[in-house]
XYZ file of C-alpha atoms in Angstrom:
713
model
C -92.699 -20.072 -44.894
C -91.080 -21.863 -47.758
C -88.267 -20.203 -49.758
C -88.743 -19.976 -53.525
C -86.390 -22.260 -55.405
C -83.251 -20.530 -56.866
C -83.211 -20.400 -60.661
C -79.753 -20.966 -62.202
C -79.241 -19.009 -65.369
C -76.657 -19.790 -68.095
C -74.805 -16.614 -67.074
C -74.606 -17.683 -63.416
C -73.296 -21.058 -64.385
C -70.668 -19.462 -66.575
C -69.502 -17.113 -63.784
C -69.352 -19.936 -61.259
C -67.360 -22.154 -63.589
C -64.884 -19.382 -64.582
C -64.302 -18.608 -60.816
C -63.542 -22.165 -59.974
C -61.320 -22.563 -63.064
C -59.411 -19.445 -62.030
C -58.950 -20.604 -58.440
C -57.852 -24.032 -59.622
C -55.353 -22.453 -62.160
C -53.994 -20.245 -59.526
C -53.516 -23.171 -57.109
C -51.754 -25.128 -59.922
C -49.669 -22.159 -60.750
C -48.675 -21.709 -57.073
C -47.778 -25.352 -56.603
C -45.837 -25.365 -59.805
C -44.012 -22.163 -58.666
C -43.163 -23.792 -55.432
C -41.855 -26.889 -57.159
C -39.834 -24.789 -59.568
C -38.473 -22.664 -56.829
C -37.587 -25.707 -54.732
C -35.909 -27.455 -57.605
C -33.959 -24.223 -58.322
C -32.947 -23.910 -54.702
C -31.731 -27.524 -54.599
C -30.044 -27.275 -57.959
C -28.299 -23.924 -57.477
C -28.168 -22.734 -53.883
C -27.829 -26.202 -52.257
C -25.698 -27.604 -55.151
C -22.463 -27.588 -53.135
C -23.990 -29.006 -49.996
C -25.530 -32.044 -51.790
C -22.362 -32.481 -53.742
C -20.400 -32.712 -50.548
C -22.981 -35.171 -49.071
C -22.852 -37.318 -52.132
C -19.098 -37.144 -52.076
C -19.027 -38.115 -48.389
C -20.969 -41.275 -49.196
C -18.292 -42.190 -51.719
C -15.260 -40.770 -49.990
C -14.341 -41.203 -46.274
C -12.272 -38.249 -45.023
C -10.283 -38.592 -41.786
C -8.530 -35.613 -40.225
C -4.714 -35.914 -39.718
C -3.521 -34.313 -36.564
C -1.009 -31.533 -37.256
C 2.553 -31.838 -36.154
C 3.242 -29.622 -33.145
C 5.847 -27.004 -33.508
C 9.114 -27.766 -31.729
C 10.342 -25.956 -28.640
C 14.186 -25.349 -28.897
C 16.719 -23.754 -26.713
C 18.939 -20.763 -27.495
C 21.321 -23.006 -29.540
C 18.577 -24.788 -31.526
C 18.642 -27.949 -29.340
C 15.229 -29.576 -28.933
C 13.565 -29.215 -25.667
C 10.195 -30.528 -26.924
C 10.145 -32.377 -30.293
C 8.122 -34.984 -32.174
C 8.925 -38.640 -32.717
C 7.293 -40.841 -35.265
C 4.439 -42.814 -33.538
C 2.472 -45.904 -34.712
C -0.623 -46.125 -32.470
C -3.959 -47.901 -32.400
C -7.086 -46.379 -30.788
C -10.807 -47.412 -30.680
C -13.816 -45.216 -30.879
C -16.388 -46.821 -28.411
C -19.469 -45.479 -30.356
C -18.378 -47.202 -33.558
C -17.562 -50.602 -32.041
C -20.121 -53.266 -33.070
C -18.772 -56.286 -31.201
C -16.399 -54.896 -28.569
C -15.421 -58.274 -27.030
C -14.568 -59.823 -30.373
C -12.646 -56.722 -31.537
C -10.631 -56.538 -28.289
C -9.745 -60.152 -28.469
C -8.496 -59.776 -32.082
C -6.419 -56.749 -31.067
C -5.040 -58.650 -28.080
C -3.711 -61.305 -30.382
C -2.435 -58.904 -33.121
C -0.791 -56.532 -30.743
C 0.313 -59.048 -28.100
C -1.246 -57.190 -25.330
C -0.515 -58.245 -21.708
C -3.344 -58.811 -19.105
C -2.361 -55.566 -17.468
C -2.922 -53.795 -20.840
C -6.334 -55.350 -21.191
C -7.335 -54.358 -17.713
C -6.297 -50.811 -18.367
C -8.180 -50.714 -21.777
C -11.452 -52.094 -20.194
C -11.198 -49.562 -17.369
C -10.683 -46.711 -19.898
C -13.539 -47.831 -22.072
C -15.993 -47.894 -19.105
C -15.439 -44.257 -18.250
C -14.839 -42.804 -21.695
C -17.411 -40.734 -23.574
C -18.647 -42.501 -26.727
C -16.930 -40.162 -29.111
C -13.650 -40.011 -27.164
C -10.873 -42.232 -28.650
C -9.450 -44.845 -26.154
C -5.850 -45.664 -26.567
C -5.083 -49.369 -27.154
C -1.382 -49.040 -27.578
C 1.056 -46.461 -28.927
C 4.729 -46.355 -30.078
C 4.541 -49.844 -31.544
C 6.676 -51.389 -34.304
C 5.680 -51.401 -37.982
C 4.816 -55.102 -38.004
C 2.129 -54.863 -35.382
C 0.759 -51.689 -36.816
C 0.515 -53.176 -40.368
C -1.295 -56.319 -38.963
C -4.067 -54.106 -37.635
C -4.261 -51.878 -40.600
C -4.683 -54.853 -43.020
C -7.651 -56.114 -41.008
C -9.205 -52.743 -40.390
C -12.251 -53.348 -42.723
C -13.404 -56.052 -40.376
C -12.648 -54.049 -37.291
C -15.183 -51.133 -37.241
C -14.220 -48.632 -34.637
C -10.554 -49.399 -34.577
C -8.346 -46.527 -35.702
C -4.681 -47.331 -36.473
C -2.790 -43.991 -36.849
C 0.562 -43.205 -38.121
C 1.549 -39.851 -36.789
C 3.808 -38.000 -34.399
C 3.997 -38.094 -30.567
C 5.459 -35.407 -28.321
C 8.941 -36.108 -27.005
C 10.912 -34.336 -24.207
C 14.586 -35.461 -24.352
C 15.369 -34.175 -20.900
C 12.337 -35.631 -19.270
C 11.656 -34.398 -15.792
C 14.285 -31.709 -15.974
C 12.079 -29.591 -18.234
C 8.632 -30.676 -16.872
C 7.730 -27.398 -15.298
C 9.215 -25.314 -18.060
C 7.411 -26.982 -20.960
C 4.461 -28.637 -19.248
C 2.947 -31.484 -21.310
C 0.307 -32.416 -23.831
C -2.668 -34.692 -23.502
C -5.916 -35.731 -25.118
C -8.818 -33.323 -25.026
C -11.386 -34.100 -22.424
C -15.185 -34.091 -22.934
C -15.690 -30.544 -21.545
C -13.167 -29.144 -24.073
C -14.871 -30.852 -26.962
C -18.360 -29.787 -25.972
C -17.160 -26.181 -25.690
C -15.897 -25.911 -29.235
C -17.291 -28.973 -31.128
C -14.000 -28.991 -33.033
C -13.693 -32.471 -34.700
C -9.848 -32.238 -34.332
C -10.176 -32.597 -30.606
C -11.550 -36.132 -30.926
C -9.277 -37.169 -33.748
C -7.232 -40.250 -32.617
C -3.619 -39.154 -31.899
C -4.384 -35.438 -31.450
C -3.104 -33.871 -28.278
C -3.139 -30.300 -27.029
C -1.127 -28.385 -24.412
C -2.271 -29.089 -20.895
C 0.239 -27.073 -18.799
C 3.321 -24.849 -18.894
C 4.470 -23.456 -22.253
C 2.612 -26.290 -24.162
C -0.612 -24.683 -22.882
C 0.186 -20.952 -23.044
C 1.802 -21.300 -26.489
C -0.930 -23.672 -27.886
C -2.053 -21.294 -30.709
C 1.532 -21.074 -32.041
C 2.473 -24.754 -31.602
C -0.708 -26.418 -32.854
C -0.585 -26.021 -36.599
C -3.410 -26.954 -38.980
C -4.767 -30.494 -39.553
C -4.546 -32.410 -42.828
C -6.966 -34.926 -44.188
C -6.745 -38.538 -45.437
C -9.282 -39.375 -48.200
C -10.296 -42.926 -49.223
C -12.943 -44.069 -51.706
C -15.276 -46.735 -50.118
C -18.348 -48.785 -51.109
C -21.834 -48.376 -49.640
C -20.702 -50.950 -46.969
C -17.590 -48.986 -46.178
C -15.138 -51.289 -47.796
C -11.979 -49.723 -49.064
C -11.767 -49.181 -52.879
C -8.702 -46.950 -53.226
C -6.789 -44.095 -51.574
C -7.292 -40.612 -52.938
C -5.127 -37.577 -52.749
C -4.247 -36.628 -49.148
C -4.197 -33.015 -47.844
C -1.036 -32.592 -45.830
C -1.067 -30.965 -42.483
C 0.552 -27.623 -41.704
C 3.057 -28.019 -38.791
C 2.969 -25.551 -35.961
C 5.698 -22.906 -35.585
C 8.929 -23.543 -33.798
C 9.416 -21.606 -30.619
C 12.897 -20.446 -29.652
C 13.576 -20.040 -25.951
C 16.388 -18.331 -24.156
C 17.038 -21.386 -22.137
C 20.328 -23.328 -22.341
C 19.076 -26.982 -22.447
C 22.424 -28.284 -21.141
C 22.396 -26.035 -18.173
C 18.725 -26.775 -17.569
C 19.505 -30.490 -17.244
C 22.605 -29.941 -15.241
C 20.899 -27.762 -12.665
C 18.044 -30.306 -12.362
C 20.524 -33.103 -11.672
C 22.577 -30.901 -9.323
C 19.622 -30.141 -7.099
C 19.763 -33.863 -6.203
C 17.163 -35.141 -3.798
C 16.213 -31.636 -2.673
C 12.696 -30.134 -3.069
C 13.753 -26.896 -4.549
C 14.374 -24.707 -7.529
C 17.124 -22.898 -9.420
C 16.955 -19.917 -11.872
C 19.765 -18.518 -13.826
C 19.874 -15.206 -15.929
C 22.182 -13.615 -18.390
C 22.830 -10.419 -16.577
C 23.474 -8.295 -19.718
C 20.278 -9.225 -21.638
C 17.936 -10.488 -18.895
C 17.420 -13.759 -20.832
C 16.485 -16.750 -18.660
C 19.099 -19.574 -19.054
C 17.528 -22.115 -16.863
C 14.315 -22.537 -14.779
C 14.340 -25.737 -12.812
C 11.847 -27.003 -10.193
C 12.540 -30.393 -8.561
C 11.428 -33.029 -8.007
C 9.207 -33.175 -11.084
C 7.165 -35.536 -13.141
C 8.170 -36.951 -16.537
C 6.214 -35.079 -19.225
C 6.690 -37.997 -21.542
C 4.646 -40.153 -19.231
C 1.872 -37.453 -18.979
C 1.788 -37.127 -22.835
C 1.464 -40.897 -23.198
C -1.272 -41.090 -20.512
C -0.414 -41.909 -16.915
C -2.497 -44.159 -14.679
C -4.418 -43.144 -11.558
C -1.782 -44.967 -9.541
C 0.990 -42.782 -10.873
C -1.116 -39.615 -10.341
C -1.732 -40.582 -6.784
C 1.993 -41.227 -6.232
C 2.761 -37.799 -7.417
C 0.035 -36.219 -5.445
C 0.936 -37.947 -2.218
C 4.695 -36.940 -2.440
C 5.564 -34.445 0.360
C 8.131 -32.808 -2.035
C 5.187 -31.780 -4.261
C 6.623 -32.757 -7.748
C 3.432 -31.347 -9.344
C 4.254 -27.792 -8.201
C 6.346 -25.359 -10.223
C 8.250 -23.924 -7.293
C 9.907 -21.228 -9.373
C 6.669 -19.269 -9.971
C 4.303 -20.815 -7.382
C 6.437 -21.159 -4.364
C 6.556 -18.181 -1.952
C 9.267 -18.120 0.765
C 10.626 -15.639 3.341
C 13.826 -14.631 1.539
C 15.863 -14.584 4.716
C 19.257 -13.073 4.747
C 19.515 -12.974 0.897
C 17.827 -9.525 1.081
C 20.555 -8.028 3.293
C 22.597 -6.787 0.202
C 19.495 -5.180 -1.138
C 18.727 -3.709 2.272
C 22.293 -2.429 2.433
C 21.761 -0.687 -0.940
C 18.591 0.952 0.403
C 20.384 2.098 3.518
C 23.068 3.754 1.391
C 20.430 5.449 -0.704
C 18.777 6.624 2.658
C 22.062 8.373 3.747
C 23.859 5.775 5.878
C 27.638 5.875 5.537
C 29.198 2.598 4.355
C 31.908 2.919 7.093
C 29.478 3.643 9.983
C 29.727 0.895 12.571
C 27.275 -0.868 14.787
C 28.348 -2.923 17.771
C 26.786 -6.456 17.759
C 26.719 -8.017 21.219
C 24.491 -10.790 19.991
C 21.195 -9.152 21.219
C 19.340 -5.817 20.881
C 16.766 -4.667 23.321
C 13.882 -2.706 21.836
C 11.272 -1.670 24.458
C 10.468 -4.762 26.463
C 11.611 -7.146 23.724
C 15.069 -8.642 22.959
C 15.994 -9.407 19.439
C 18.949 -11.782 18.733
C 21.678 -12.216 16.196
C 22.277 -15.642 14.753
C 25.727 -15.481 16.439
C 24.899 -15.589 20.102
C 28.322 -14.237 21.220
C 27.956 -11.323 18.833
C 30.152 -9.979 16.003
C 31.528 -6.940 17.761
C 31.725 -3.636 15.717
C 30.859 -3.971 12.024
C 30.372 -1.680 9.077
C 27.959 -2.377 6.159
C 30.424 -4.527 4.240
C 31.292 -6.694 7.186
C 27.609 -6.977 8.293
C 26.765 -8.436 4.812
C 29.776 -10.754 4.888
C 28.988 -12.130 8.296
C 25.167 -11.875 7.841
C 24.944 -9.856 11.155
C 21.366 -9.419 12.162
C 22.056 -6.700 14.826
C 23.491 -4.316 12.248
C 20.395 -4.473 10.044
C 18.018 -4.287 13.038
C 19.674 -1.095 14.241
C 20.043 0.635 10.867
C 16.631 -0.279 9.540
C 15.125 0.863 12.910
C 16.913 4.238 12.327
C 15.706 4.968 8.819
C 12.365 3.124 8.889
C 11.362 0.216 6.626
C 9.316 2.629 4.414
C 12.776 3.811 3.032
C 13.676 0.080 2.298
C 10.424 -1.164 0.622
C 10.755 1.060 -2.631
C 14.220 -0.234 -3.333
C 12.995 -3.846 -2.727
C 10.339 -3.327 -5.339
C 12.805 -1.604 -7.714
C 14.998 -4.713 -7.547
C 12.152 -7.051 -8.403
C 10.543 -8.242 -5.164
C 6.730 -8.214 -5.364
C 6.895 -7.459 -9.068
C 4.860 -9.133 -11.818
C 6.781 -10.243 -14.904
C 5.264 -10.852 -18.324
C 6.224 -14.422 -18.772
C 4.228 -17.254 -20.543
C 3.114 -19.003 -17.400
C -0.458 -19.068 -16.353
C 0.259 -19.761 -12.677
C 2.371 -17.252 -10.778
C 2.365 -15.984 -7.210
C 4.066 -12.654 -6.474
C 4.741 -12.345 -2.745
C 4.752 -9.384 -0.518
C 6.883 -6.287 0.096
C 5.343 -4.805 3.183
C 5.316 -1.207 4.369
C 3.155 0.932 6.750
C 0.469 1.521 4.141
C 0.313 -2.090 3.278
C -0.111 -3.133 6.883
C -2.814 -0.533 7.447
C -4.750 -1.881 4.357
C -4.377 -5.554 5.317
C -4.499 -5.567 9.174
C -5.953 -2.092 9.959
C -3.055 -1.477 12.351
C -0.004 0.774 12.513
C 3.624 -0.350 11.520
C 5.705 -1.147 14.520
C 9.428 -1.288 15.254
C 9.181 -5.146 15.516
C 7.800 -5.197 11.976
C 10.905 -3.361 10.713
C 13.225 -5.678 12.526
C 11.725 -8.869 11.179
C 11.634 -7.428 7.666
C 15.202 -6.330 7.853
C 16.409 -9.917 7.986
C 13.945 -11.044 5.171
C 11.289 -12.518 7.460
C 8.032 -11.443 9.031
C 5.703 -10.241 6.320
C 8.255 -10.402 3.465
C 7.629 -13.104 0.799
C 9.176 -13.677 -2.674
C 9.359 -16.417 -5.235
C 12.674 -17.800 -6.653
C 12.140 -15.906 -9.890
C 12.048 -12.614 -8.131
C 15.209 -13.440 -6.119
C 16.990 -14.249 -9.311
C 15.936 -10.916 -10.836
C 17.082 -9.196 -7.609
C 20.559 -10.845 -8.030
C 20.612 -9.750 -11.708
C 19.738 -6.152 -10.897
C 22.289 -6.041 -8.080
C 24.904 -7.374 -10.468
C 24.127 -4.996 -13.344
C 22.537 -1.871 -11.773
C 20.014 -2.018 -14.540
C 16.198 -2.416 -14.623
C 16.582 -5.868 -16.261
C 13.411 -7.411 -17.626
C 13.372 -11.174 -17.547
C 12.499 -12.864 -20.857
C 12.029 -16.495 -21.855
C 11.179 -16.218 -25.576
C 14.067 -15.199 -27.809
C 13.574 -11.575 -29.044
C 16.368 -10.054 -31.030
C 14.708 -6.671 -30.987
C 14.315 -6.514 -27.211
C 15.216 -2.998 -26.049
C 18.152 -2.593 -23.631
C 17.492 -2.141 -19.919
C 17.587 1.242 -18.263
C 19.833 2.193 -15.382
C 18.259 2.123 -11.929
C 18.215 5.467 -10.192
C 20.794 4.555 -7.655
C 24.339 5.724 -7.254
C 26.746 3.404 -9.146
C 29.207 3.627 -6.262
C 26.560 2.153 -3.985
C 26.251 -0.902 -6.223
C 30.058 -1.291 -6.139
C 30.076 -1.375 -2.290
C 27.378 -4.082 -2.289
C 29.073 -6.201 -4.941
C 32.375 -6.121 -2.989
C 30.504 -7.135 0.197
C 28.868 -10.115 -1.617
C 32.335 -11.093 -2.971
C 33.525 -11.081 0.665
C 30.671 -13.541 1.606
C 32.385 -16.087 -0.494
C 36.002 -15.078 -0.736
C 36.526 -12.933 2.438
C 35.774 -15.328 5.248
C 31.981 -14.780 5.099
C 29.136 -17.260 5.495
C 29.367 -18.624 1.918
C 32.955 -19.782 1.718
C 31.955 -23.078 0.441
C 30.807 -21.474 -2.744
C 34.277 -20.316 -3.784
C 34.785 -20.946 -7.475
C 37.515 -23.300 -8.613
C 37.670 -21.764 -12.060
C 40.867 -19.577 -12.274
C 40.080 -15.796 -12.775
C 36.339 -16.116 -11.957
C 35.264 -14.739 -8.630
C 31.730 -15.497 -7.315
C 29.766 -12.880 -5.319
C 26.771 -14.293 -3.312
C 24.672 -14.083 -0.229
C 23.432 -17.041 1.795
C 20.039 -17.122 3.483
C 18.013 -19.278 5.849
C 14.256 -18.824 6.461
C 12.455 -20.125 9.468
C 9.192 -21.943 8.696
C 8.025 -22.889 12.223
C 7.135 -21.103 15.383
C 9.747 -21.432 18.114
C 8.207 -21.239 21.527
C 9.690 -19.394 24.537
C 10.106 -22.790 26.306
C 12.220 -24.111 23.452
C 14.233 -20.891 23.409
C 15.075 -21.369 27.064
C 15.986 -25.071 26.695
C 17.806 -24.594 23.386
C 16.349 -24.414 19.855
C 16.334 -27.807 18.120
C 18.613 -28.236 15.255
C 17.186 -28.941 11.749
C 18.611 -32.555 11.846
C 16.361 -33.183 14.800
C 13.193 -32.051 13.022
C 10.849 -33.679 10.547
C 11.260 -32.585 6.940
C 8.300 -30.141 6.860
C 9.626 -28.267 9.892
C 13.134 -27.628 8.746
C 14.261 -24.214 7.633
C 14.444 -23.199 3.980
C 17.931 -22.604 2.540
C 18.454 -19.890 -0.034
C 21.347 -18.496 -2.174
C 21.697 -15.662 -4.574
C 24.866 -15.051 -6.546
C 26.465 -13.568 -9.649
C 29.882 -14.055 -11.501
C 32.335 -12.814 -12.370
C 31.917 -10.379 -9.505
C 34.002 -7.612 -11.127
C 32.283 -7.845 -14.497
C 28.933 -9.786 -13.868
C 27.699 -11.998 -16.742
C 25.472 -14.555 -14.998
C 23.228 -14.348 -11.859
C 21.275 -17.025 -10.123
C 19.021 -17.893 -7.233
C 18.618 -21.316 -5.550
C 15.908 -22.087 -2.991
C 15.712 -25.387 -1.226
C 12.604 -26.149 0.683
C 13.148 -27.567 4.275
C 16.773 -28.270 3.411
C 17.957 -27.028 6.792
C 21.627 -27.153 5.770
C 21.663 -30.805 6.900
C 23.789 -32.265 4.054
C 26.757 -30.287 2.819
C 26.870 -31.360 -0.843
C 23.108 -30.910 -1.075
C 23.247 -27.437 0.432
C 22.966 -24.186 -1.435
C 26.634 -22.943 -1.547
C 27.918 -26.074 -3.284
C 24.949 -26.220 -5.595
C 25.284 -22.585 -6.529
C 29.043 -23.012 -7.071
C 28.625 -26.005 -9.422
C 25.770 -24.468 -11.426
C 27.790 -21.288 -11.980
C 30.898 -23.382 -12.703
C 28.955 -25.138 -15.570
C 28.821 -21.731 -17.349
C 32.504 -21.167 -17.282
C 34.035 -24.669 -17.219
C 31.570 -27.385 -18.263
C 33.909 -30.316 -17.837
C 34.875 -29.350 -14.270
C 31.180 -28.983 -13.320
C 30.199 -32.437 -14.731
C 33.233 -34.047 -13.065
C 31.997 -32.554 -9.697
C 28.495 -33.861 -10.335
C 29.780 -37.350 -11.247
C 31.518 -37.555 -7.853
C 28.459 -36.860 -5.711
C 25.356 -38.059 -7.769
C 25.861 -41.719 -7.010
C 25.602 -40.995 -3.302
C 22.042 -39.733 -3.827
C 20.937 -42.955 -5.521
C 21.865 -42.170 -9.102
C 20.562 -39.786 -11.678
C 17.032 -38.452 -11.939
C 15.583 -41.321 -13.994
C 17.135 -43.939 -11.872
C 15.732 -42.297 -8.651
C 12.317 -41.776 -10.182
C 12.108 -45.380 -11.332
C 13.133 -46.749 -7.921
C 10.569 -44.518 -6.185
C 7.756 -45.722 -8.573
C 8.690 -49.334 -8.087
C 8.574 -48.986 -4.285
C 5.230 -47.107 -4.425
C 3.687 -49.707 -6.703
C 4.881 -52.621 -4.438
C 3.127 -50.977 -1.441
C -0.161 -50.560 -3.222
C -2.996 -53.063 -3.532
C -3.739 -53.388 -7.330
C -7.242 -52.331 -8.461
C -8.763 -51.887 -11.915
C -9.356 -48.132 -11.341
C -5.724 -47.571 -10.458
C -4.628 -49.014 -13.885
C -7.046 -46.712 -15.778
C -5.591 -43.762 -17.645
C -5.857 -40.605 -15.651
C -7.197 -38.379 -18.435
C -9.653 -36.604 -16.068
C -7.189 -35.016 -13.768
C -6.529 -31.265 -13.668
C -3.285 -29.639 -14.971
C -0.343 -30.463 -12.710
C 0.238 -26.852 -11.671
C -3.389 -26.549 -10.432
C -3.744 -30.022 -8.883
C -5.116 -30.637 -5.375
C -1.659 -31.430 -4.192
C -0.425 -27.935 -5.298
C -3.426 -26.354 -3.668
C -2.755 -28.104 -0.402
C 0.936 -27.124 -0.472
C -0.152 -23.472 -1.151
C -2.643 -23.515 1.642
C 0.039 -24.861 4.042
C 2.483 -22.125 2.887
C -0.189 -19.456 3.410
C -1.015 -20.801 6.876
C 2.698 -20.854 7.876
C 3.174 -17.275 6.627
C 0.018 -16.127 8.497
C 1.247 -17.754 11.657
C 4.522 -15.910 11.430
C 2.621 -12.641 10.714
C 0.471 -13.234 13.717
C 3.615 -13.700 15.887
C 5.032 -10.449 14.484
C 1.873 -8.615 15.256
C 2.167 -9.862 18.820
C 5.698 -8.644 19.192
C 7.366 -12.002 18.574
C 8.497 -13.350 15.265
C 11.740 -14.812 13.904
C 13.864 -11.771 14.822
C 13.435 -12.698 18.510
C 15.620 -15.707 17.702
C 17.673 -14.234 14.865
C 18.105 -15.535 11.372
C 19.118 -19.178 11.614
C 22.306 -18.880 9.651
C 25.253 -21.251 10.447
C 27.648 -19.020 12.357
C 30.925 -19.793 10.444
C 32.186 -21.664 7.508
C 33.821 -24.075 9.928
C 30.297 -24.882 11.251
C 29.121 -25.498 7.661
C 32.059 -27.855 7.095
C 31.018 -29.801 10.229
C 27.762 -30.850 8.595
C 27.851 -34.318 7.001
C 28.055 -35.203 3.424
C 25.279 -37.227 1.751
C 27.241 -40.545 2.078
C 27.955 -39.804 5.725
C 24.314 -39.237 6.624
C 22.048 -40.782 4.025
C 18.912 -40.384 6.116
C 19.268 -36.611 6.045
C 19.120 -36.370 2.344
C 16.754 -39.219 1.673
C 13.302 -38.720 0.274
C 10.502 -39.287 2.777
C-alpha cells in the first residue's frame, strides 16, 4: 500500500528552520565558550608555566652544586674541608660526535693514554644521564681552554666548584667516611636533578653519609642567555648556593692522626675518651683507605687491592669488630666480685691448674702464682683466682656489672654499622642454645673468653667508667648542653681498689710494665689482655702449644689493652685492640702503643719523638707505606681496561663483600669456641695466653730485629 505524500506547510518549515538554527547557535556558542575558556586557562592559570618555558628557551640554567659543610675537630681544625676544584665532565646523552670531542679534549687537557683508557671504560658502563669525569683538580689554563671552546663541544661540562678534602687522609677514613657521585639507583629513586649535576657528590659512608642532610646545603644556579642554536649571548645574574652547616666533633685531630700512625703495620683500632665528659677524642681503625682517593673516584684495581687485603682496610674495626676481650675484663670482674661480697684481701692459691669435675683448667703461668688476693690477681692476670671466685658466686652475678660498664650496650652514635657483642648469662644461654649454664661456661667467661664478645668502643667505655665511677655516655658531636653523667650504683671504695690494682699492672711488677709512663707525675693504670682465636687440640697441648711467631697471621692471638691516666685523678681513658698481633713485635705491641698514645695527651713532644724513633723501622709513615703497597700490587697485576675504569658501582666500604667475609669468619671463629665450651673444652682449659712476666715481654723482638713478624702479608 502506498503512503500518502507528506505535505510541508509554512509553519512546519518555520519550526524546522528555527530548531536547526537553535542547534547551530548552541554549537557555536559551546565552541566559542571552549575557546574562550581555553584561552583564559592559558593566559591566566598557565601563564607562569609558559613564561618559564619561554624563558628556558632563551635562558639556559645550570645547577651549581652546594659547598658541603666542613667537619672540624674540638679546636676548629678541619677534618673534612673543601678545596677549589676545576674539573671537566661529559654527559654521554648530549655528545653528538664522541670521538671528535674526546680527541679535542685529549689535546686541550694533555690526557695520557691511561686517562683515555679509563674514560672510554667509564663511558661504556655509564648511564646516559650520568656525568663521566674526564679530569679534575686541573690548573686554570687547561680549564679556560675547554671553557672557551665549549659552544663547539656539546655534552662537555667544565665546572668550577669545590671538591672534598681530608687533610689527614687514611687516619680519618673510618671516622668521616667519604663522598662520591650518585649512582643510577639513587637518581631514579628521587629524580633530583642535583644528583646528576657534574661535580655534585653526596656522602657514601661514615659521618659523611649519616650527616648528609646537615652537610649538603642548597644548590645555586648559573643562568646564561643563548640563541635558538644554543650559542652563548651573555651571562645573567647567578643564584649563589647555600653552603651546608659546619659540624663540630669532639675529636682531637692531632691525636687522631698520631694514634693512626702509632698503630704502625698492625690491623687494629684505638679509642680514647675524656673521662670527665665522655667525649670521644680519637677513633682510629687501621689499616684504612684514603678517603681522598674514594672521593676522586678510585679504579676497580684499587678497590680489588683493598678487598683482597687480609688486614681488611675497608672495615671500621672500632664499631664492626667483635673480639673476646680476654683479661681486660678482669678488673671489671673484680669489681663485680666485690659487689657480690667477696673480700678484697681473701686469697686463692694458684698452683697453675684447677680441677673441676673431670676437667682441668689452667692458668697462663704453668708453675702457678701461689696465694693471691684480688689486687695481686689483677696485677699478675692470674686465671685461677678468677676461675675459683667466679665459680663461687656464679657468672649471673658478674653479667649485670659487665652491662653496667658498657659491654653489650648500644650507644647513640652517628654510625650506621655497629655490632654490639655478647654478655652471656644463664638466661641468654637458655634462649640461644636451649641448654643450662655450666661451671665451664663461668670459667671461660671469667677470663673474657668463651661466649663473651665486645667491640673496641665498648672496651673504651668500660675503661672510662672504671676510671670515673660514672655512667658516662660516649659522644662524638660537640654538645655544650650535654647533661652530666650519673654515679654508678657501686661502692666508691670498690672502684678505688680496682684502680690501685690496675696501677699495679703497670707500676707494681704486673703484666703491663712496658706501658709505664715517662711523663713525670703521671701514673698510668691499665690491664693487658690476650684473646685466643683458634682451637688448640689435645695433641698440641700434650706436645706444647705453638707460639704466635710460629703461626700464620690469621691464627695468632688478638692483643688488647685498656688504660686510664692519671690513675689517681683520671682524665683520659683508652682501649687498643690489635687483631692477630700475638705480641710478636714489642714496639708494635699494645703496652708501648698505649703508653705513647696516652703520653701524647700530656707531653706531645715526647710522644712525637718516640714515634720518630720507631716509625722508619715499619717502612715509613702511613702514606709512604700505602704508596709502596699499591705500587707492588699494580706491578703484580695484568693490566686490563676494566681494571682502569672508575669503581662507582661498588657498595660503601663498611658494607663491602670484604667486610662481610671478615664478619663471617669472625662469627665462625666465635661459634667454634662456643661449641668447644659447650663440650667442656674452650680456652680456659689452656688458660689465657698472657706473657707470664715483663721479662718475657722484653724478650720479644723489636720491629727492626724481626721485620717479618711485623710485615704486611
